[in-house]
Coordinates of N, CA, C and O in Angstrom, one line a residue:
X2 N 6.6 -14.6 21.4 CA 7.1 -15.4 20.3 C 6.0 -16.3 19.8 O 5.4 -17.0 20.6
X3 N 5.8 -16.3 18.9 CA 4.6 -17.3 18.0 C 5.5 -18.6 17.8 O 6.5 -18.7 17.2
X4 N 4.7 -19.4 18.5 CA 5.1 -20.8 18.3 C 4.4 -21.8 16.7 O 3.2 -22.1 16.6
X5 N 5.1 -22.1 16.1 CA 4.9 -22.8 15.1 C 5.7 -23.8 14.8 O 6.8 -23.7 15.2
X6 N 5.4 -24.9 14.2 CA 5.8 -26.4 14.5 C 5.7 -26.7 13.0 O 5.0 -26.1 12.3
X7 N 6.6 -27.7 12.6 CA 6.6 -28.3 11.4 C 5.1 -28.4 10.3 O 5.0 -28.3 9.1
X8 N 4.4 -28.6 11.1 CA 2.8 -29.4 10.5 C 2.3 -27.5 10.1 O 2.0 -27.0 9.0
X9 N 2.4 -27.0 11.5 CA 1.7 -25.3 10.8 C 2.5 -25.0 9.6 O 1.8 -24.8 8.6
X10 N 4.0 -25.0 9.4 CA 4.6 -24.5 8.5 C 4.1 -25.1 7.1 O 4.0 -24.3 6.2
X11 N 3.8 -26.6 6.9 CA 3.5 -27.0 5.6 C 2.2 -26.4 5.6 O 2.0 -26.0 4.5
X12 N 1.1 -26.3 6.4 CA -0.1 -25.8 6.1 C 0.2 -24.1 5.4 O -0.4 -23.7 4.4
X13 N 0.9 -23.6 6.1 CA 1.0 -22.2 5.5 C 1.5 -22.2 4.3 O 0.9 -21.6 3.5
X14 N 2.7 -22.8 3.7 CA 3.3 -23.2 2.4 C 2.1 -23.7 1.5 O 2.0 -23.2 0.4
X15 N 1.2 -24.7 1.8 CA -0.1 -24.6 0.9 C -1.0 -23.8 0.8 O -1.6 -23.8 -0.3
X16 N -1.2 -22.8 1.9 CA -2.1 -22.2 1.6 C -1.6 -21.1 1.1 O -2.6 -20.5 0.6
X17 N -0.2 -20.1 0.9 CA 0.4 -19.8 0.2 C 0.3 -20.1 -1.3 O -0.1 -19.2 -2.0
X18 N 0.6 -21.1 -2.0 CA 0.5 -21.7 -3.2 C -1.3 -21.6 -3.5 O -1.7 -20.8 -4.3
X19 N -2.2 -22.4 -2.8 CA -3.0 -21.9 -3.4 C -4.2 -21.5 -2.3 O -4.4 -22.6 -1.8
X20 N -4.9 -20.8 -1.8 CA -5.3 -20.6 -0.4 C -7.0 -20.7 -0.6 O -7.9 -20.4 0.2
X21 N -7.1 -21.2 -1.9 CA -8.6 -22.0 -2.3 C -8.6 -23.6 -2.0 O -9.5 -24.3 -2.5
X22 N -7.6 -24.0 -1.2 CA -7.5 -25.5 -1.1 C -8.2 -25.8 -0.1 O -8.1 -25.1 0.9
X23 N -9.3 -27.0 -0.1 CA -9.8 -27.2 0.9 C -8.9 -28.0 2.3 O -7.8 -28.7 2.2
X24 N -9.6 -27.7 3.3 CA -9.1 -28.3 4.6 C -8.7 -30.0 4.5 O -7.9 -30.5 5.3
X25 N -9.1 -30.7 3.5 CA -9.6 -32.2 3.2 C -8.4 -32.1 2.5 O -7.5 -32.8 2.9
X26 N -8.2 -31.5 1.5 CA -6.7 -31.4 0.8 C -5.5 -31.3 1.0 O -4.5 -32.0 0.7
X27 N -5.8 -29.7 2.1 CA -4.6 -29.6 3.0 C -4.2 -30.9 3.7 O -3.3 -31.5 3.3
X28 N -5.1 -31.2 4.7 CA -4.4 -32.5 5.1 C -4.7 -34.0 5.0 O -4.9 -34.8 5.8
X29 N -4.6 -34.0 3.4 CA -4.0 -35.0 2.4 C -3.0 -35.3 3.0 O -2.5 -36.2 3.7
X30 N -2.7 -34.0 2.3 CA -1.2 -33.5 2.2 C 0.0 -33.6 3.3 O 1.1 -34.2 3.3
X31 N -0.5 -32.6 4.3 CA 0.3 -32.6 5.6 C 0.0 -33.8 6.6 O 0.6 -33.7 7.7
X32 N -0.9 -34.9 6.6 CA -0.9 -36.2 7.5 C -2.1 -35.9 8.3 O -2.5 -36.8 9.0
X33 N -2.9 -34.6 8.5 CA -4.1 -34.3 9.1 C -5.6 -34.7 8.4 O -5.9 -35.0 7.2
X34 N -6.4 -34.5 9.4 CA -7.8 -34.7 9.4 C -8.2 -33.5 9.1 O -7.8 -32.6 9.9
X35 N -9.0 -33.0 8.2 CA -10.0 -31.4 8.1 C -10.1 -30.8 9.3 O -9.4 -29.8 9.5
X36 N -10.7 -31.3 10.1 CA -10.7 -30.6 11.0 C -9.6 -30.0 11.9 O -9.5 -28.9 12.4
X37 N -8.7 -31.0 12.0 CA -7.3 -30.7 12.6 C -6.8 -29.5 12.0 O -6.2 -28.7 12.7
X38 N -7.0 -29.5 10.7 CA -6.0 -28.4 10.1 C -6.8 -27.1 9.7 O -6.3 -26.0 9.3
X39 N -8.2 -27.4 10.2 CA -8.8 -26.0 11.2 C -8.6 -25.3 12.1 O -8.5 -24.1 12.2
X40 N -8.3 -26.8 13.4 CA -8.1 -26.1 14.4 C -6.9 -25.2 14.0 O -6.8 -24.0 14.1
X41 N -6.0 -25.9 13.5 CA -4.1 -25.2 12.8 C -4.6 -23.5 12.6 O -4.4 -22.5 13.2
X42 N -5.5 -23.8 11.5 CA -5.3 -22.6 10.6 C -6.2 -21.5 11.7 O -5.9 -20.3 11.5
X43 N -7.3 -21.8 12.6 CA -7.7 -20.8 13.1 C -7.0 -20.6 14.4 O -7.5 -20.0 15.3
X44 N -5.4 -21.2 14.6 CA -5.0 -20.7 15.8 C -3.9 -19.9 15.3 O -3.2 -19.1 15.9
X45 N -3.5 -20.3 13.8 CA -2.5 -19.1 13.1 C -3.5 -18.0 12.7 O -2.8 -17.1 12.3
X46 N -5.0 -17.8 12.5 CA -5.2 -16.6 12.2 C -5.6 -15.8 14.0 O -5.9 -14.6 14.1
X47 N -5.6 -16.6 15.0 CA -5.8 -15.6 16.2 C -4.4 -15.3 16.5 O -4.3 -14.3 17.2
X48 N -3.2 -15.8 16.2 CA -1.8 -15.8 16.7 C -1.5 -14.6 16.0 O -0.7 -13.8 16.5
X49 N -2.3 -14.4 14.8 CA -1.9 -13.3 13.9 C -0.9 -13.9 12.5 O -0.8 -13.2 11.6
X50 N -0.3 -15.1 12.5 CA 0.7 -15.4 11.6 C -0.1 -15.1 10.7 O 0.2 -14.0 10.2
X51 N -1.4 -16.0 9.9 CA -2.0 -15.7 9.3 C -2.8 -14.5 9.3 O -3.6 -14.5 10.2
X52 N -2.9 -13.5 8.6 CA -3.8 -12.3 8.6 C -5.3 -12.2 7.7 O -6.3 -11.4 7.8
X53 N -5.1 -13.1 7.1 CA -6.5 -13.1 5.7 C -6.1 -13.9 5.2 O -5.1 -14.5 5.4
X54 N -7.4 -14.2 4.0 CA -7.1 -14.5 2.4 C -7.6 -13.5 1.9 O -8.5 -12.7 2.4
X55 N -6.9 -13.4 0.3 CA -7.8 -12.3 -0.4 C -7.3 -13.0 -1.7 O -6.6 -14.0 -1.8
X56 N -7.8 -12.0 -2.8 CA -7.3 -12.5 -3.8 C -6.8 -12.0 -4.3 O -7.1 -10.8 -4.1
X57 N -5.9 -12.2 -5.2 CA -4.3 -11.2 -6.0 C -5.2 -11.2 -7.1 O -5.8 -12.1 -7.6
X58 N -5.0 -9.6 -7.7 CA -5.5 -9.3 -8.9 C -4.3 -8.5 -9.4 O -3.5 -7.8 -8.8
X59 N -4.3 -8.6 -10.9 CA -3.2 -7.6 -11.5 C -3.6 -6.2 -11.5 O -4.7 -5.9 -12.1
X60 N -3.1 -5.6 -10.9 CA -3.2 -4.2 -11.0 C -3.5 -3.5 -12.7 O -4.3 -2.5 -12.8
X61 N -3.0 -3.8 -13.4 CA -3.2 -3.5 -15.2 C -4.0 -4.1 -14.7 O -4.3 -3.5 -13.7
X62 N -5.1 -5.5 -14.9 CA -6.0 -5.1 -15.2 C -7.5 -4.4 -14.9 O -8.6 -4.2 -15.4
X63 N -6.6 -3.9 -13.4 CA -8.0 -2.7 -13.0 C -7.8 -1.5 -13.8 O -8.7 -0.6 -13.9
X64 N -6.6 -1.3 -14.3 CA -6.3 0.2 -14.8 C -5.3 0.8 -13.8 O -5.4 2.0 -13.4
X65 N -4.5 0.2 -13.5 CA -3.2 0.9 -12.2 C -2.3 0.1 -13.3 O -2.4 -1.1 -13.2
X66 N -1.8 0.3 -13.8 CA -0.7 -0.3 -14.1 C 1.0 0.4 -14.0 O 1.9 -0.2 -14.6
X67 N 1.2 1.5 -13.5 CA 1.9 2.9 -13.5 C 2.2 2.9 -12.4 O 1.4 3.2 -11.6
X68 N 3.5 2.4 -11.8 CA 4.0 2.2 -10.4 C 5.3 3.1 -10.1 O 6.1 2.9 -11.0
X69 N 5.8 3.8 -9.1 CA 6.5 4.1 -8.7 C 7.0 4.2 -7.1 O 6.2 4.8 -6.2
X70 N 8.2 3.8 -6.8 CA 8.5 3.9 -5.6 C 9.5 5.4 -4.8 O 10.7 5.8 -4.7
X71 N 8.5 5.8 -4.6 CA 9.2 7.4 -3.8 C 10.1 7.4 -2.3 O 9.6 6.9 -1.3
X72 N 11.4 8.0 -2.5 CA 11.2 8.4 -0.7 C 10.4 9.6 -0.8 O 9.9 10.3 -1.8
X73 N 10.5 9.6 1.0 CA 10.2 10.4 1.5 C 11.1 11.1 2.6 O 11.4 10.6 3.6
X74 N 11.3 12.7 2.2 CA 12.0 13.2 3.3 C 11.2 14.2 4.1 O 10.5 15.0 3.5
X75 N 11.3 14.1 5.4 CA 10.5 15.0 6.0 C 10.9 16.0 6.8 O 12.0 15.9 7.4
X76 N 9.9 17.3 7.0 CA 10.6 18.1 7.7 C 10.8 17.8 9.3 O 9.8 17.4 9.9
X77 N 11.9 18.0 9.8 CA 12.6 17.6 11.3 C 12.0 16.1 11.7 O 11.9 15.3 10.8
X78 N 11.5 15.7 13.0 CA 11.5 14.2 13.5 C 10.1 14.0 13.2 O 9.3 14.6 13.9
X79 N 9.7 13.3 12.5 CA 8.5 13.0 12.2 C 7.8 11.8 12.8 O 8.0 10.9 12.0
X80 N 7.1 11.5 13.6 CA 6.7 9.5 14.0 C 6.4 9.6 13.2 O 6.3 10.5 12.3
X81 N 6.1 7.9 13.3 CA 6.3 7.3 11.6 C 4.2 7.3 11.7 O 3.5 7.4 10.6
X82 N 3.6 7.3 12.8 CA 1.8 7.4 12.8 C 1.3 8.7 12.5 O 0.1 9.0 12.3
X83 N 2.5 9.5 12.3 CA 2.1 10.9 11.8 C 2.1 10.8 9.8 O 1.3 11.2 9.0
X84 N 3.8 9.9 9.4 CA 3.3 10.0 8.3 C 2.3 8.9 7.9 O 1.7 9.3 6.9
X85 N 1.9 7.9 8.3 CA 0.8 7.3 7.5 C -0.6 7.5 8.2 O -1.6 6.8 8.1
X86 N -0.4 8.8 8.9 CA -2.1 9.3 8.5 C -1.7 10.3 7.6 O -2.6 11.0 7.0
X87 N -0.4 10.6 7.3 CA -0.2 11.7 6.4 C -0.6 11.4 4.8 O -1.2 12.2 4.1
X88 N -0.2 10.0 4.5 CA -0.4 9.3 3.6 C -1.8 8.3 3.3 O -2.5 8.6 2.3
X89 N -2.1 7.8 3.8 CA -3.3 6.9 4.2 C -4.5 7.5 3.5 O -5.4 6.7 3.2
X90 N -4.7 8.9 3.2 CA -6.0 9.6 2.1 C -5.5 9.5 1.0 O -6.4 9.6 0.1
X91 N -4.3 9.2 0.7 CA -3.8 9.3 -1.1 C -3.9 7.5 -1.5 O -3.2 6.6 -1.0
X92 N -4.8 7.4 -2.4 CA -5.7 6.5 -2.5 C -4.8 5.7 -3.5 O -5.2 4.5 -3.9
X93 N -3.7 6.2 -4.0 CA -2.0 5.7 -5.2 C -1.4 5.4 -4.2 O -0.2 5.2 -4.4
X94 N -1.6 5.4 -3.0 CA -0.2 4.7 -1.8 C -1.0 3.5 -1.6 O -2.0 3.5 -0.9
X95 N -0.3 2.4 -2.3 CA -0.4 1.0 -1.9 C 0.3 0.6 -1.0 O 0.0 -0.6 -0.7
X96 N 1.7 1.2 -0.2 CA 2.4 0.5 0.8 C 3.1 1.3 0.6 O 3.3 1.9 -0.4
X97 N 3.8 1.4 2.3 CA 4.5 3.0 2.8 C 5.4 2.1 3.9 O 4.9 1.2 4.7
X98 N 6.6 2.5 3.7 CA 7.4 1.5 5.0 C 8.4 3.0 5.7 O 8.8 3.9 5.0
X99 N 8.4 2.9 7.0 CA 9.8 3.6 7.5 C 10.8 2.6 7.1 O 10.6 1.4 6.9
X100 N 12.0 3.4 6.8 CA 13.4 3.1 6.6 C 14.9 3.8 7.5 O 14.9 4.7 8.3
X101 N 15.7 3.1 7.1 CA 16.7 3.8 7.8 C 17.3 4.5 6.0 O 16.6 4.7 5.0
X102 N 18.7 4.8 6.4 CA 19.4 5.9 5.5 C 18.6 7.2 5.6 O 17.9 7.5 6.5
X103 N 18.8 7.9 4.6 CA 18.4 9.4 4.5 C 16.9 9.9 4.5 O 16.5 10.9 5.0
X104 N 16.0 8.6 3.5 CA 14.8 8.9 3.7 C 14.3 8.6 4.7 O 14.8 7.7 5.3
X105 N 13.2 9.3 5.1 CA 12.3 9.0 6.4 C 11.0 8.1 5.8 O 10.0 8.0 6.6
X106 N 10.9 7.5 4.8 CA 9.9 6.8 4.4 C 9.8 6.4 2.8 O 10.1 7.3 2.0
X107 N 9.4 4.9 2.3 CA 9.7 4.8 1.1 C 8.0 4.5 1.0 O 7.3 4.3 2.0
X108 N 7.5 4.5 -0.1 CA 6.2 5.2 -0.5 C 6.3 4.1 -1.6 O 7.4 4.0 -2.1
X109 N 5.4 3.2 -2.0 CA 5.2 2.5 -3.2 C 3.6 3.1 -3.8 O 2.6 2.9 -3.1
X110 N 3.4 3.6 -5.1 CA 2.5 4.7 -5.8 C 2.2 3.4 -6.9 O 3.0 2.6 -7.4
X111 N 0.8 3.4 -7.0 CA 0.1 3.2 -8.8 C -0.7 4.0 -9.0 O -1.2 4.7 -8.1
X112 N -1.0 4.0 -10.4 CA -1.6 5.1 -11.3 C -2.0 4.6 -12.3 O -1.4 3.7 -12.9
X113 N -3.0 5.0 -12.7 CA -3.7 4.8 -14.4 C -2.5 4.8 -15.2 O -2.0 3.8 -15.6
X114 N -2.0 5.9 -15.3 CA -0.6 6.5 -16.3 C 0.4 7.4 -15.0 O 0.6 7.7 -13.9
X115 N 0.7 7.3 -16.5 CA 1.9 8.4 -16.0 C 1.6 10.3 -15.9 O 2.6 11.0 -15.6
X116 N 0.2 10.9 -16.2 CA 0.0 11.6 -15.8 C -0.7 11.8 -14.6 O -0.5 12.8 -14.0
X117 N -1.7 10.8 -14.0 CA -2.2 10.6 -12.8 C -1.0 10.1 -11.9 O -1.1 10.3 -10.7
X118 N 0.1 9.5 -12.2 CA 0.7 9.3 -11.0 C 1.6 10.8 -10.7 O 2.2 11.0 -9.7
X119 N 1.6 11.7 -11.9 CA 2.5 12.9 -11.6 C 1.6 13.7 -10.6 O 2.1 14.4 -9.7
X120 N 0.0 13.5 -10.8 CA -0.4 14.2 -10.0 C -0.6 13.6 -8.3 O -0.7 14.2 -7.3
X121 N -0.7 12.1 -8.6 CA -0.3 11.7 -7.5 C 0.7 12.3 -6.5 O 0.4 12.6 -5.3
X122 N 1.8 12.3 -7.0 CA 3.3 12.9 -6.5 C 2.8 14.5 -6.1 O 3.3 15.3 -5.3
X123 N 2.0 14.7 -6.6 CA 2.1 16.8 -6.6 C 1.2 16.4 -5.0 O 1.4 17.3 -4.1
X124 N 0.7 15.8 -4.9 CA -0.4 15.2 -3.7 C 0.5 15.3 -2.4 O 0.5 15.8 -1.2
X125 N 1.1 14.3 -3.3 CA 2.2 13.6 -2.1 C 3.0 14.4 -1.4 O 3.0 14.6 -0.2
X126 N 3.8 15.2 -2.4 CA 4.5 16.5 -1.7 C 4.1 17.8 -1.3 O 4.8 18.7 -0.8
X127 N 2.9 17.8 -1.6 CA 2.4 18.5 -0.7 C 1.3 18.4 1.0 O 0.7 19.2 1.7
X128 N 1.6 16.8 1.1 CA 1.3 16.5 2.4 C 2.4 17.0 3.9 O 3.5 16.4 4.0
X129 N 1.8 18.2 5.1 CA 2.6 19.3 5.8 C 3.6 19.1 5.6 O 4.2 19.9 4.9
X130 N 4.4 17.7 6.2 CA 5.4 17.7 6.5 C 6.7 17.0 5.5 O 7.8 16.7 6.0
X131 N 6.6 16.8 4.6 CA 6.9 16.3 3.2 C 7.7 17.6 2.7 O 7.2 18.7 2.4
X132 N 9.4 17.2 2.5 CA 9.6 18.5 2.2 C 10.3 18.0 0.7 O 10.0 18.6 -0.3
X133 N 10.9 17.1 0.7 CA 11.2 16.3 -0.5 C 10.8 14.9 -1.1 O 10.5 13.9 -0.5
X134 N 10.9 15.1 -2.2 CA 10.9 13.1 -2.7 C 11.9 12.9 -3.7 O 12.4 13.7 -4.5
X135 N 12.1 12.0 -3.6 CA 12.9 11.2 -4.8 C 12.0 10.2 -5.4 O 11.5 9.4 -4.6
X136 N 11.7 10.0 -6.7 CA 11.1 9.3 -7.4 C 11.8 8.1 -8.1 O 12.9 8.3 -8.6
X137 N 11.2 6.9 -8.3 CA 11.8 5.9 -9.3 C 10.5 5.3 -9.9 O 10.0 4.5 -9.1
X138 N 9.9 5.4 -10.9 CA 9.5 4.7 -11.9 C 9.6 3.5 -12.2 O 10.5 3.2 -12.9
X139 N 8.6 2.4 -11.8 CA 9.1 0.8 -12.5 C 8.5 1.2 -13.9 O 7.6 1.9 -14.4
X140 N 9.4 0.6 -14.2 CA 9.5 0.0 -15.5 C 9.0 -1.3 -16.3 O 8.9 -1.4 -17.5
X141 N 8.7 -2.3 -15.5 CA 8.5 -4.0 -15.2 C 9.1 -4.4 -14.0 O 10.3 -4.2 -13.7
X142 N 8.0 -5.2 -13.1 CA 8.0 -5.7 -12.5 C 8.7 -7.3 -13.2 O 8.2 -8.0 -14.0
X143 N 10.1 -7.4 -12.5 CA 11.0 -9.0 -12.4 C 10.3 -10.2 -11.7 O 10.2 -11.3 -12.2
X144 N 10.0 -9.7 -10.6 CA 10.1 -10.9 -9.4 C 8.7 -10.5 -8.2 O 8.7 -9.4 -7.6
X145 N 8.2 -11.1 -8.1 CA 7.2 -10.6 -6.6 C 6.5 -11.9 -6.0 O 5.4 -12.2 -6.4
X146 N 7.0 -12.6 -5.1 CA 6.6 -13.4 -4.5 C 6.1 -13.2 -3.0 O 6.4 -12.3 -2.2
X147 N 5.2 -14.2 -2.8 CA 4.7 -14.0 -1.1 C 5.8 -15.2 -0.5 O 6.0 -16.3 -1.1
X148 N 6.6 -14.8 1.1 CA 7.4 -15.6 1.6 C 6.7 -16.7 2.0 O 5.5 -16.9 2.0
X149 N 7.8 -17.4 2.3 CA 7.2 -18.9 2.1 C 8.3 -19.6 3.8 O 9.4 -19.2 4.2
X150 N 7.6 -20.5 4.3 CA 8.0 -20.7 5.6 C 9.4 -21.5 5.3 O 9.6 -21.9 4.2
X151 N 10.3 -21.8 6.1 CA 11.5 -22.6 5.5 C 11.0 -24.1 5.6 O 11.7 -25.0 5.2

């Protein structure tokens, strides 16, 4: 169990909002010393809470703007390490989750357009053990937020 305490939670909630803030800022804010909220932040990235920073870019403006979310059904019991090295070369799989219900895997795809993501899918279904998909097409993205600590 990863132990985290009031003071880690607000440091993650800032660095969530904006994760270019310096250590001096952070704890402005949360009642710490820079360094203090070093030691914080480098014992939530060995704990693992923290995993990185990176930076969020819009997908439109690399040229992906063409998203769809696929199941996946597969033939007989598949582990789930078998489909994401199944998936893991198709370079339009931005995130692949096991699920429960019918599918054995839901597949999140971008694409230039809508003809590279068709060929994406022809990709997709023909990875061994992939015997069907169901496809859904966004249309516009509503809502996409990163969780935030309570």
């Amino acid at each position: 169990m990863l132990r985290m305490d009031a003071l880690d939670q607000r440091i993650i909630s800032r660095l969530v909002a904006d994760a270019r803030a310096s250590y001096a800022e952070i704890g402005a804010e949360v009642g710490l010393s820079a360094p203090a909220v070093k030691r914080r932040v480098d014992k939530l990235l060995d704990q693992g809470v923290l995993q990185g920073f990176t930076a969020v870019v819009d997908p439109e403006a690399l040229g992906w703007g063409t998203e769809a979310f696929v199941e996946v059904h597969c033939d007989g019991n598949v582990p789930a390490h078998r489909i994401r090295n199944g998936l893991e070369p198709l370079p339009e799989v931005v995130a692949a989750y096991t699920v429960s219900g019918q599918a054995d895997a839901i597949v999140h795809l971008r694409a230039a357009n809508i003809h590279h993501l068709e060929e994406a899918m022809e990709r997709l279904r023909s990875v061994e053990f992939v015997s069907r998909t169901v496809s859904t097409v966004v249309l516009s993205r509503l809502l996409e937020r990163q969780p935030q600590p309570e």
